[in-house]
Amino acid sequence: MTRSPPDLLAGRLAGLLAQSALKDQRAFGDLYQLTSAKLYGVALRILRRQDWAEEVLQECYVNIWNHAGDYAVAKSAPLTWMTSIVRNRCLDWLRRPQRETTGVEYDVAVEAWRDDAPGPMESLLAASEAAALARCMQQLESKQRQSIMLAFFHGLSHTELARHMQQPLGTVKTWVRRGLERLKGCLSGS
């Protein structure tokens, strides 16, 4: 039976960890070359700051060097073991009290790195909510749907709605109110 590339890599990493446990610096250098990009990616995803990820990763490799002899092949794959070290260290880092001094330079850097774009979970929830709203809007009577869309999506006041739809003000208000009640019922049932 031939071994797959992931099996070969896992075997190589396990061997390098065993050699590192014997304080073989060349083996540890090879281990670093093979794993640092992936582990840095893990740290950066958790910490969301490049400087923190670099610092934590350095601490993790010191930890891996000092505890390479503790790695047990039977318990986990080498990369899984190292990833758990990085993940746990990142979580510890996030829990620590922030002792860094903050000043204008720090605030400028934070502002430059701020990303207000929604993350994957927020995007998924927004898409789900939009689909539910669209489905519920289709269930409204046409005049209710039109009046709600003009009021909320185009910003028309009740008076502007009445003028635009050429209907009495009270009628338009009733369409909006009843339409919103039906939407609320439909969305709460989703």
C-alpha positions as YAML, in Angstrom:
chain: A
units: angstrom
residues:
- id: 1
  name: MET
  ca: [0.00, 0.00, 0.00]
- id: 2
  name: THR
  ca: [1.40, 3.41, -0.94]
- id: 3
  name: ARG
  ca: [1.28, 6.23, 1.54]
- id: 4
  name: SER
  ca: [-0.54, 9.41, 0.62]
- id: 5
  name: PRO
  ca: [1.29, 12.77, 0.69]
- id: 6
  name: PRO
  ca: [-0.37, 13.83, 3.98]
- id: 7
  name: ASP
  ca: [0.81, 10.56, 5.55]
- id: 8
  name: LEU
  ca: [4.32, 11.17, 4.25]
- id: 9
  name: LEU
  ca: [4.33, 14.70, 5.62]
- id: 10
  name: ALA
  ca: [2.99, 13.54, 8.99]
- id: 11
  name: GLY
  ca: [5.71, 10.89, 9.14]
- id: 12
  name: ARG
  ca: [8.38, 13.41, 8.25]
- id: 13
  name: LEU
  ca: [7.11, 15.91, 10.85]
- id: 14
  name: ALA
  ca: [7.00, 13.18, 13.51]
- id: 15
  name: GLY
  ca: [10.61, 12.31, 12.70]
- id: 16
  name: LEU
  ca: [11.67, 15.94, 12.86]
- id: 17
  name: LEU
  ca: [9.93, 16.33, 16.22]
- id: 18
  name: ALA
  ca: [11.75, 13.25, 17.52]
- id: 19
  name: GLN
  ca: [15.07, 14.69, 16.34]
- id: 20
  name: SER
  ca: [14.20, 18.08, 17.84]
- id: 21
  name: ALA
  ca: [13.55, 16.34, 21.15]
- id: 22
  name: LEU
  ca: [17.22, 15.33, 20.97]
- id: 23
  name: LYS
  ca: [18.06, 19.05, 20.44]
- id: 24
  name: ASP
  ca: [18.93, 18.63, 16.75]
- id: 25
  name: GLN
  ca: [18.87, 22.25, 15.52]
- id: 26
  name: ARG
  ca: [18.94, 21.33, 11.83]
- id: 27
  name: ALA
  ca: [15.87, 19.10, 12.28]
- id: 28
  name: PHE
  ca: [14.13, 21.88, 14.17]
- id: 29
  name: GLY
  ca: [14.96, 24.32, 11.35]
- id: 30
  name: ASP
  ca: [13.42, 21.90, 8.84]
- id: 31
  name: LEU
  ca: [10.38, 21.51, 11.08]
- id: 32
  name: TYR
  ca: [10.03, 25.29, 11.20]
- id: 33
  name: GLN
  ca: [10.32, 25.59, 7.40]
- id: 34
  name: LEU
  ca: [7.61, 22.97, 6.87]
- id: 35
  name: THR
  ca: [5.11, 24.26, 9.42]
- id: 36
  name: SER
  ca: [5.62, 27.97, 10.11]
- id: 37
  name: ALA
  ca: [3.41, 29.30, 7.31]
- id: 38
  name: LYS
  ca: [0.44, 27.17, 8.38]
- id: 39
  name: LEU
  ca: [0.89, 27.90, 12.07]
- id: 40
  name: TYR
  ca: [1.33, 31.62, 11.40]
- id: 41
  name: GLY
  ca: [-1.96, 31.54, 9.48]
- id: 42
  name: VAL
  ca: [-3.68, 29.93, 12.47]
- id: 43
  name: ALA
  ca: [-2.28, 32.56, 14.83]
- id: 44
  name: LEU
  ca: [-3.20, 35.43, 12.51]
- id: 45
  name: ARG
  ca: [-6.77, 34.16, 12.09]
- id: 46
  name: ILE
  ca: [-7.25, 34.03, 15.85]
- id: 47
  name: LEU
  ca: [-5.39, 37.18, 16.89]
- id: 48
  name: ARG
  ca: [-6.15, 39.37, 13.84]
- id: 49
  name: ARG
  ca: [-2.94, 41.37, 14.40]
- id: 50
  name: GLN
  ca: [0.25, 40.59, 12.56]
- id: 51
  name: ASP
  ca: [2.58, 41.73, 15.36]
- id: 52
  name: TRP
  ca: [0.77, 39.59, 17.93]
- id: 53
  name: ALA
  ca: [0.71, 36.57, 15.61]
- id: 54
  name: GLU
  ca: [4.46, 36.85, 15.05]
- id: 55
  name: GLU
  ca: [5.19, 37.16, 18.76]
- id: 56
  name: VAL
  ca: [2.93, 34.27, 19.73]
- id: 57
  name: LEU
  ca: [4.35, 32.08, 16.98]
- id: 58
  name: GLN
  ca: [7.88, 32.69, 18.25]
- id: 59
  name: GLU
  ca: [6.81, 31.70, 21.77]
- id: 60
  name: CYS
  ca: [5.11, 28.59, 20.38]
- id: 61
  name: TYR
  ca: [8.23, 27.42, 18.57]
- id: 62
  name: VAL
  ca: [10.24, 27.86, 21.77]
- id: 63
  name: ASN
  ca: [7.57, 25.77, 23.48]
- id: 64
  name: ILE
  ca: [7.70, 23.14, 20.70]
- id: 65
  name: TRP
  ca: [11.52, 23.02, 20.99]
- id: 66
  name: ASN
  ca: [11.35, 22.56, 24.75]
- id: 67
  name: HIS
  ca: [8.51, 19.98, 24.66]
- id: 68
  name: ALA
  ca: [9.19, 18.07, 21.43]
- id: 69
  name: GLY
  ca: [9.87, 14.99, 23.55]
- id: 70
  name: ASP
  ca: [6.31, 15.17, 24.90]
- id: 71
  name: TYR
  ca: [4.81, 14.62, 21.44]
- id: 72
  name: ALA
  ca: [3.09, 11.22, 21.22]
- id: 73
  name: VAL
  ca: [2.46, 9.85, 17.72]
- id: 74
  name: ALA
  ca: [-0.39, 7.68, 19.02]
- id: 75
  name: LYS
  ca: [-2.34, 10.66, 20.35]
- id: 76
  name: SER
  ca: [-2.39, 13.04, 17.36]
- id: 77
  name: ALA
  ca: [-0.79, 14.00, 14.07]
- id: 78
  name: PRO
  ca: [2.29, 16.24, 14.47]
- id: 79
  name: LEU
  ca: [0.68, 19.24, 12.80]
- id: 80
  name: THR
  ca: [-2.44, 18.81, 14.93]
- id: 81
  name: TRP
  ca: [-0.29, 18.79, 18.08]
- id: 82
  name: MET
  ca: [1.57, 21.94, 17.01]
- id: 83
  name: THR
  ca: [-1.64, 23.67, 15.91]
- id: 84
  name: SER
  ca: [-3.18, 23.03, 19.32]
- id: 85
  name: ILE
  ca: [-0.14, 24.63, 20.97]
- id: 86
  name: VAL
  ca: [-0.55, 27.71, 18.77]
- id: 87
  name: ARG
  ca: [-4.31, 27.86, 19.24]
- id: 88
  name: ASN
  ca: [-4.08, 27.56, 23.03]
- id: 89
  name: ARG
  ca: [-1.29, 30.14, 23.22]
- id: 90
  name: CYS
  ca: [-3.33, 32.56, 21.07]
- id: 91
  name: LEU
  ca: [-6.36, 32.15, 23.33]
- id: 92
  name: ASP
  ca: [-4.15, 32.75, 26.38]
- id: 93
  name: TRP
  ca: [-2.77, 35.86, 24.66]
- id: 94
  name: LEU
  ca: [-6.27, 37.21, 24.07]
- id: 95
  name: ARG
  ca: [-7.25, 36.60, 27.70]
- id: 96
  name: ARG
  ca: [-4.22, 38.37, 29.16]
- id: 97
  name: PRO
  ca: [-4.64, 41.86, 30.51]
- id: 98
  name: GLN
  ca: [-3.57, 44.40, 27.94]
- id: 99
  name: ARG
  ca: [-0.41, 45.92, 29.39]
- id: 100
  name: GLU
  ca: [0.61, 47.73, 26.25]
- id: 101
  name: THR
  ca: [0.71, 51.46, 26.37]
- id: 102
  name: THR
  ca: [-1.71, 53.12, 24.09]
- id: 103
  name: GLY
  ca: [-1.12, 56.40, 22.48]
- id: 104
  name: VAL
  ca: [-1.68, 58.27, 19.28]
- id: 105
  name: GLU
  ca: [0.57, 55.90, 17.30]
- id: 106
  name: TYR
  ca: [-1.33, 52.89, 18.60]
- id: 107
  name: ASP
  ca: [-4.72, 54.44, 17.84]
- id: 108
  name: VAL
  ca: [-3.58, 55.33, 14.30]
- id: 109
  name: ALA
  ca: [-2.35, 51.76, 13.76]
- id: 110
  name: VAL
  ca: [-5.57, 50.25, 15.09]
- id: 111
  name: GLU
  ca: [-7.64, 52.52, 12.87]
- id: 112
  name: ALA
  ca: [-5.54, 51.60, 9.84]
- id: 113
  name: TRP
  ca: [-6.04, 47.86, 10.45]
- id: 114
  name: ARG
  ca: [-9.72, 48.08, 11.38]
- id: 115
  name: ASP
  ca: [-11.93, 46.05, 9.10]
- id: 116
  name: ASP
  ca: [-15.62, 46.91, 9.35]
- id: 117
  name: ALA
  ca: [-16.52, 44.39, 6.67]
- id: 118
  name: PRO
  ca: [-18.82, 41.66, 7.96]
- id: 119
  name: GLY
  ca: [-17.25, 38.32, 8.67]
- id: 120
  name: PRO
  ca: [-18.45, 35.06, 7.15]
- id: 121
  name: MET
  ca: [-21.00, 34.38, 9.89]
- id: 122
  name: GLU
  ca: [-22.49, 37.88, 9.67]
- id: 123
  name: SER
  ca: [-22.71, 37.56, 5.87]
- id: 124
  name: LEU
  ca: [-24.44, 34.22, 6.17]
- id: 125
  name: LEU
  ca: [-26.95, 35.55, 8.70]
- id: 126
  name: ALA
  ca: [-27.62, 38.66, 6.58]
- id: 127
  name: ALA
  ca: [-28.24, 36.52, 3.49]
- id: 128
  name: SER
  ca: [-30.56, 34.25, 5.46]
- id: 129
  name: GLU
  ca: [-32.48, 37.22, 6.86]
- id: 130
  name: ALA
  ca: [-32.74, 38.82, 3.41]
- id: 131
  name: ALA
  ca: [-34.13, 35.59, 1.94]
- id: 132
  name: ALA
  ca: [-36.70, 35.34, 4.74]
- id: 133
  name: LEU
  ca: [-37.72, 38.98, 4.25]
- id: 134
  name: ALA
  ca: [-38.08, 38.50, 0.48]
- id: 135
  name: ARG
  ca: [-40.20, 35.38, 1.02]
- id: 136
  name: CYS
  ca: [-42.46, 37.20, 3.50]
- id: 137
  name: MET
  ca: [-42.75, 40.28, 1.28]
- id: 138
  name: GLN
  ca: [-44.07, 38.05, -1.53]
- id: 139
  name: GLN
  ca: [-46.88, 36.88, 0.76]
- id: 140
  name: LEU
  ca: [-48.23, 40.43, 1.23]
- id: 141
  name: GLU
  ca: [-51.03, 41.89, -0.84]
- id: 142
  name: SER
  ca: [-49.65, 43.93, -3.72]
- id: 143
  name: LYS
  ca: [-50.71, 47.33, -2.30]
- id: 144
  name: GLN
  ca: [-49.21, 46.50, 1.13]
- id: 145
  name: ARG
  ca: [-45.97, 45.30, -0.49]
- id: 146
  name: GLN
  ca: [-45.73, 48.38, -2.71]
- id: 147
  name: SER
  ca: [-46.44, 50.83, 0.12]
- id: 148
  name: ILE
  ca: [-43.88, 49.18, 2.45]
- id: 149
  name: MET
  ca: [-41.23, 49.08, -0.26]
- id: 150
  name: LEU
  ca: [-41.74, 52.73, -1.13]
- id: 151
  name: ALA
  ca: [-41.76, 53.77, 2.53]
- id: 152
  name: PHE
  ca: [-38.83, 51.74, 3.81]
- id: 153
  name: PHE
  ca: [-36.65, 51.15, 0.77]
- id: 154
  name: HIS
  ca: [-37.20, 54.51, -0.93]
- id: 155
  name: GLY
  ca: [-37.79, 56.64, 2.15]
- id: 156
  name: LEU
  ca: [-41.19, 58.08, 1.26]
- id: 157
  name: SER
  ca: [-43.29, 59.53, 4.07]
- id: 158
  name: HIS
  ca: [-46.96, 58.57, 4.45]
- id: 159
  name: THR
  ca: [-47.99, 61.80, 2.78]
- id: 160
  name: GLU
  ca: [-45.59, 61.22, -0.14]
- id: 161
  name: LEU
  ca: [-46.86, 57.64, -0.41]
- id: 162
  name: ALA
  ca: [-50.47, 58.81, -0.60]
- id: 163
  name: ARG
  ca: [-49.57, 61.32, -3.29]
- id: 164
  name: HIS
  ca: [-47.45, 58.80, -5.25]
- id: 165
  name: MET
  ca: [-50.05, 56.02, -5.06]
- id: 166
  name: GLN
  ca: [-52.94, 58.46, -5.59]
- id: 167
  name: GLN
  ca: [-54.78, 57.12, -2.53]
- id: 168
  name: PRO
  ca: [-56.17, 58.72, 0.64]
- id: 169
  name: LEU
  ca: [-53.62, 59.16, 3.44]
- id: 170
  name: GLY
  ca: [-55.57, 56.92, 5.86]
- id: 171
  name: THR
  ca: [-55.72, 54.10, 3.32]
- id: 172
  name: VAL
  ca: [-51.96, 54.20, 2.75]
- id: 173
  name: LYS
  ca: [-51.28, 54.25, 6.50]
- id: 174
  name: THR
  ca: [-53.54, 51.21, 6.92]
- id: 175
  name: TRP
  ca: [-51.72, 49.32, 4.14]
- id: 176
  name: VAL
  ca: [-48.36, 50.04, 5.76]
- id: 177
  name: ARG
  ca: [-49.53, 49.14, 9.28]
- id: 178
  name: ARG
  ca: [-51.27, 45.89, 8.24]
- id: 179
  name: GLY
  ca: [-48.39, 44.95, 5.95]
- id: 180
  name: LEU
  ca: [-45.89, 45.43, 8.77]
- id: 181
  name: GLU
  ca: [-48.04, 43.33, 11.09]
- id: 182
  name: ARG
  ca: [-48.13, 40.50, 8.52]
- id: 183
  name: LEU
  ca: [-44.37, 40.80, 7.96]
- id: 184
  name: LYS
  ca: [-43.72, 40.62, 11.67]
- id: 185
  name: GLY
  ca: [-45.88, 37.52, 11.97]
- id: 186
  name: CYS
  ca: [-44.27, 35.88, 8.97]
- id: 187
  name: LEU
  ca: [-40.69, 36.66, 10.09]
- id: 188
  name: SER
  ca: [-41.27, 35.51, 13.67]
- id: 189
  name: GLY
  ca: [-42.58, 32.23, 12.29]
- id: 190
  name: SER
  ca: [-39.44, 31.71, 10.13]
...
